[in-house]
Amino acid sequence: GDVYKRQEYWGNATTLAIKHLDVNVMAVPPNAKYEQQRRVLFACDAMHGVFEKLLTRLKSIAQLWNAEIEILLIHTKPQSGKEAAKTEYSLQAIDKALEGIAYHYENVDADSIVEGIKEEIIKYRANLLIMAPLQHGFWDSLAHRSKTRQMASGLEIPLLAVRI
């Protein structure tokens, strides 16, 4: 009842802000708790490339927070040789850009990006989720408003949508 309505409203408002504002959006759910240990989950689509500007911002956040970063690579289907090569190229760029901070990769096979992210938030005990809404390809599966709202309304940690 009431909880569902609040989550739906929060998800709708967050979705509108992420899609239509030309600024970074930090969405903090009402039930989020402050945690001393800083664990940042960065969900990205390495196969379609990761922008250097985004990686620079990610590194700045990690340094400012003294945080550890998990780079989440979600696979909803097996990659072809060409796709794997594109992913490897992006991972090399990530390694170069994030040199000097604590980070690691996590590869996850999932039926959907939304479910893969939600499961990894719990497994990694993340304090913050970072995504790039305009990153080519990655939010295609979240393009339907209901899926984006589902992602936003189901979180218990802050979501930082970074504009690139």
XYZ file of C-alpha atoms in Angstrom:
164
model
C 0.000 0.000 0.000
C 1.670 3.148 1.297
C 5.250 1.899 0.939
C 4.602 0.875 -2.666
C 3.094 4.308 -3.467
C 6.126 6.090 -1.953
C 8.525 3.874 -3.924
C 6.562 4.444 -7.138
C 6.584 8.211 -6.594
C 10.289 8.227 -5.740
C 11.008 6.058 -8.789
C 8.942 8.323 -11.076
C 10.556 11.529 -9.793
C 14.039 10.015 -10.038
C 13.403 8.720 -13.541
C 12.224 12.137 -14.738
C 15.239 13.891 -13.203
C 17.746 11.424 -14.668
C 16.227 11.518 -18.138
C 15.545 15.236 -18.458
C 18.055 17.196 -16.380
C 21.403 17.999 -17.935
C 23.246 17.651 -14.615
C 24.484 14.844 -12.402
C 21.632 13.505 -10.280
C 22.100 12.026 -6.808
C 18.982 10.133 -5.783
C 18.940 9.170 -2.106
C 16.129 6.823 -1.063
C 14.321 7.619 2.202
C 15.591 4.430 3.888
C 19.283 4.909 2.978
C 21.704 4.739 5.920
C 25.093 6.386 6.290
C 27.908 3.837 6.273
C 31.483 4.511 7.328
C 32.956 1.951 4.934
C 32.809 3.341 1.413
C 32.001 0.842 -1.318
C 31.061 2.227 -4.707
C 29.454 0.040 -7.355
C 29.989 1.345 -10.886
C 27.727 -0.417 -13.381
C 28.968 0.009 -16.932
C 28.714 -1.375 -20.441
C 32.384 -1.855 -21.281
C 31.572 -3.352 -24.680
C 30.269 0.014 -25.901
C 33.163 1.957 -24.390
C 33.577 4.047 -21.258
C 34.198 7.763 -21.607
C 37.428 9.173 -20.171
C 35.495 12.074 -18.606
C 33.320 9.585 -16.715
C 36.362 7.663 -15.461
C 37.961 10.924 -14.287
C 34.820 11.692 -12.262
C 34.754 8.162 -10.885
C 38.367 8.454 -9.736
C 37.652 11.840 -8.118
C 34.737 10.354 -6.171
C 36.874 7.435 -5.022
C 39.634 9.771 -3.852
C 37.225 12.185 -2.158
C 35.434 9.362 -0.336
C 38.530 7.214 0.166
C 36.381 4.510 -1.418
C 36.882 1.126 -2.982
C 35.221 0.700 -6.383
C 33.732 -2.404 -7.905
C 33.270 -2.162 -11.647
C 30.274 -4.288 -12.514
C 30.196 -5.877 -15.950
C 26.827 -7.497 -16.591
C 26.391 -9.990 -19.399
C 22.835 -10.805 -20.435
C 24.105 -12.963 -23.321
C 27.439 -14.514 -24.328
C 29.821 -12.086 -26.055
C 31.067 -12.668 -29.593
C 34.796 -12.423 -30.303
C 34.374 -8.870 -31.589
C 32.364 -7.833 -28.518
C 34.947 -9.397 -26.184
C 37.713 -7.456 -27.959
C 35.789 -4.174 -27.499
C 35.280 -4.973 -23.825
C 38.993 -5.731 -23.363
C 39.912 -2.410 -24.970
C 37.587 -0.577 -22.533
C 39.022 -2.463 -19.554
C 42.519 -1.320 -20.526
C 41.263 2.286 -20.629
C 39.644 1.821 -17.200
C 42.868 0.382 -15.764
C 44.846 3.367 -17.053
C 42.314 5.968 -15.834
C 41.845 4.482 -12.345
C 45.497 3.848 -11.577
C 46.274 4.662 -7.945
C 42.876 3.895 -6.426
C 41.396 0.662 -5.034
C 39.143 -1.027 -7.580
C 38.305 -4.427 -8.985
C 36.053 -5.970 -11.614
C 33.073 -8.245 -11.135
C 31.616 -10.139 -14.090
C 27.989 -11.158 -13.647
C 25.730 -13.174 -15.914
C 22.114 -12.119 -15.420
C 18.809 -12.310 -17.224
C 18.411 -8.539 -16.885
C 20.650 -5.599 -16.101
C 18.260 -4.414 -13.375
C 18.351 -7.740 -11.530
C 22.129 -8.067 -11.982
C 22.698 -4.654 -10.413
C 20.304 -5.234 -7.526
C 21.885 -8.603 -6.692
C 25.403 -7.173 -6.800
C 24.468 -4.247 -4.530
C 23.566 -6.818 -1.871
C 26.530 -9.126 -2.519
C 29.116 -6.300 -2.553
C 27.397 -4.380 0.272
C 27.635 -1.218 -1.842
C 27.036 2.230 -0.327
C 26.593 4.038 -3.646
C 25.628 3.011 -7.178
C 27.047 5.031 -10.053
C 25.650 4.785 -13.562
C 25.957 6.861 -16.735
C 22.432 7.157 -18.169
C 23.603 8.359 -21.566
C 26.276 5.703 -22.021
C 25.511 4.155 -25.408
C 23.772 0.829 -25.192
C 23.773 0.399 -21.448
C 20.478 2.051 -20.624
C 18.816 0.710 -23.792
C 17.405 -2.094 -21.689
C 16.200 0.505 -19.172
C 14.749 2.775 -21.859
C 11.196 1.817 -21.044
C 10.006 4.115 -18.299
C 8.705 1.242 -16.178
C 12.129 -0.448 -16.092
C 13.949 2.758 -15.178
C 11.367 3.411 -12.467
C 11.808 -0.170 -11.225
C 15.567 0.412 -10.974
C 15.173 3.726 -9.145
C 12.378 2.724 -6.798
C 13.925 -0.586 -5.752
C 17.210 0.791 -4.432
C 18.152 1.120 -0.784
C 21.392 2.991 -1.493
C 21.975 6.320 -3.244
C 22.170 6.327 -7.029
C 24.476 8.824 -8.724
C 23.574 9.287 -12.381
C 26.611 10.939 -13.976
C 26.217 13.012 -17.123
C 28.919 12.581 -19.729
